[in-house]
Amino acid sequence: MTTSRPVKTLPQRAGLGLKPEHYKTILSDRPDVGFFEVHAENYMGAGGPPHRYLEEIAALYPLSLHGVGLSIGAARGLDKAHLARLRQLIDRYRPQSFSEHLAWSTHETGFLNDLLPVPYTEETLARVVAHVDETQQTLGRPLLLENPSTYVLFADSTIDEVDFMATIAQRTGCGLLLDVNNVMVSAVNHRLDPFAYIDRFPVELVGEIHLAGYDETTDAAGDRLLIDAHGTSVRNDVIELYRYTLARSGPLPTLIEWDNDVPDFATLNAEAARADAMLSAAALQHAKGRAA
Amino acid sequence: MITGFAESQDAFAAALLHADQPLPPGITTARGMADAARFAVYRNNVFVGLTGALAQRFVVTEQLVGTDFFAGMARAYAQDHKPRSPLIIDYGDDFPDFVAAFPPAGGLPYLPDLARIEVAWTQAYHAADAVPLDLAALAEVSPEILPDLRLVAHPSVRLIRSDFPVGSIWNAHQQDEVMPVSDWYGQAVLVLRPHMDVDVCILPPQDAVFAAFLLNGASLGEAAQAAFAAAPEFDFGAALLGLVNLGAFCAFHPDKGSNP
């Protein structure tokens, strides 16, 4: 499929995940937030307050639609009914961005409700490329594909994750969503250098960055095991990796993901303000770089 | 096409769902060996995600049995009931049936119907929007065709008829301080969302049969006849007014016998 590269229409600002407990605060206070992101599956009911609030908020802020259930990394075919629901949402809300994960979650036993890992081989690459093609054709627009956080490796894998993602983008015309927290989680879990991962990542294809907080434990061998938890503020090492990323990429739309133990809106907004300050600094640095 | 990729996902899924199964073949770590603690993160994510979704939906059910009991019951349900689609907002629609057949909960016979209120609540919340039927429109219908009228249920409406006071129990748990329910009798509970807020309404006992018939598509005449037979004190005018005022309907069909 030959689609053009995604137009980066989300602003180069920090955005927040939209949570029902904050609907009213957002509408009454109109906070200065760059954009809001919603999980598509939470807005697949027929009607009711979720749609009512999303319509009002999407009229005021740029919107990012983020799927968590398409299962692009599934070995078997995509769920056509789910694709149709996504198309309906996109037609209704015209979001500035649509993204999904390099992961699988649907199986014949049912929906497994987690983002499960995919081995990186020529066979899986062909399958994921076919699924991204099908998705983009059905939705009539390019998607951003997000790098996963993983806890295990596959002995069968023959392709490096960055190469795997870059090849998908090259073959399908999709853009990439760079989750910097996922980079840190996977790098620590698999004893890789997260900065080297960023060095090799095709940042020119990135349409959005995700930041989140991880939890930490140890595995059976006693090694550090980071868990992508989305229940705290962004950890300091991820902030440093984000700064490093921005120095390479320049400012990019950046989402703060905080989905569990959701705090009050002011706390979330403070996380966004921190990212916004870093984005401004990165913009200045890039402007100087161009002027020099 | 079933390939090595599909087979490896089958093995991964099987090991994910059954903690007694060995780790799936082919998974490893940077140390070059499979690690049970790492695979357990995925197992845990699946079950914590599903049982968490149930706890979020069945708030009063959880309060009634306590968090530990609920966690065990939810885990038992999740073991054999995976969501049929990625729409977690629908997950647990048949949880009340599971609760009814879950032997450890047998001592709380009202629990399944209470859980049915909570299923209905979420369904009403996400149901299609519709403007409730205006009483004035109904008042214009000439009395002689009234018995043949069929009312269209509002898309959000659900009726739970219970042998237990589940509406009162649910109401009691909406307050900070839960007071015991004193009147122990069966209740018919109407759950609906005529506008933005979900309402949970206990119907007058003599209106239960009338409401049930109307929501099943019976004509006003048929529903009234059944209601009188069940409860001689049934008051047609009051019952109809009550249901219309709650917002239980969104339209009516005057045509005889046709019920789309």
Coordinates of N, CA and C in Angstrom, one line a residue, chain B residues 111 128 136 157 206:
Chain B
L111 N -28.0 -12.1 45.7 CA -26.8 -11.6 45.1 C -26.9 -11.5 43.5
A128 N -28.0 3.5 23.4 CA -28.2 4.6 22.5 C -29.1 5.7 23.1
A136 N -47.7 14.4 26.9 CA -48.6 15.2 26.1 C -49.0 14.5 24.8
V157 N -33.7 1.0 28.8 CA -34.4 0.5 29.9 C -34.2 -1.0 30.1
Q206 N -47.6 -3.6 42.3 CA -48.8 -4.0 41.4 C -48.5 -3.5 39.9

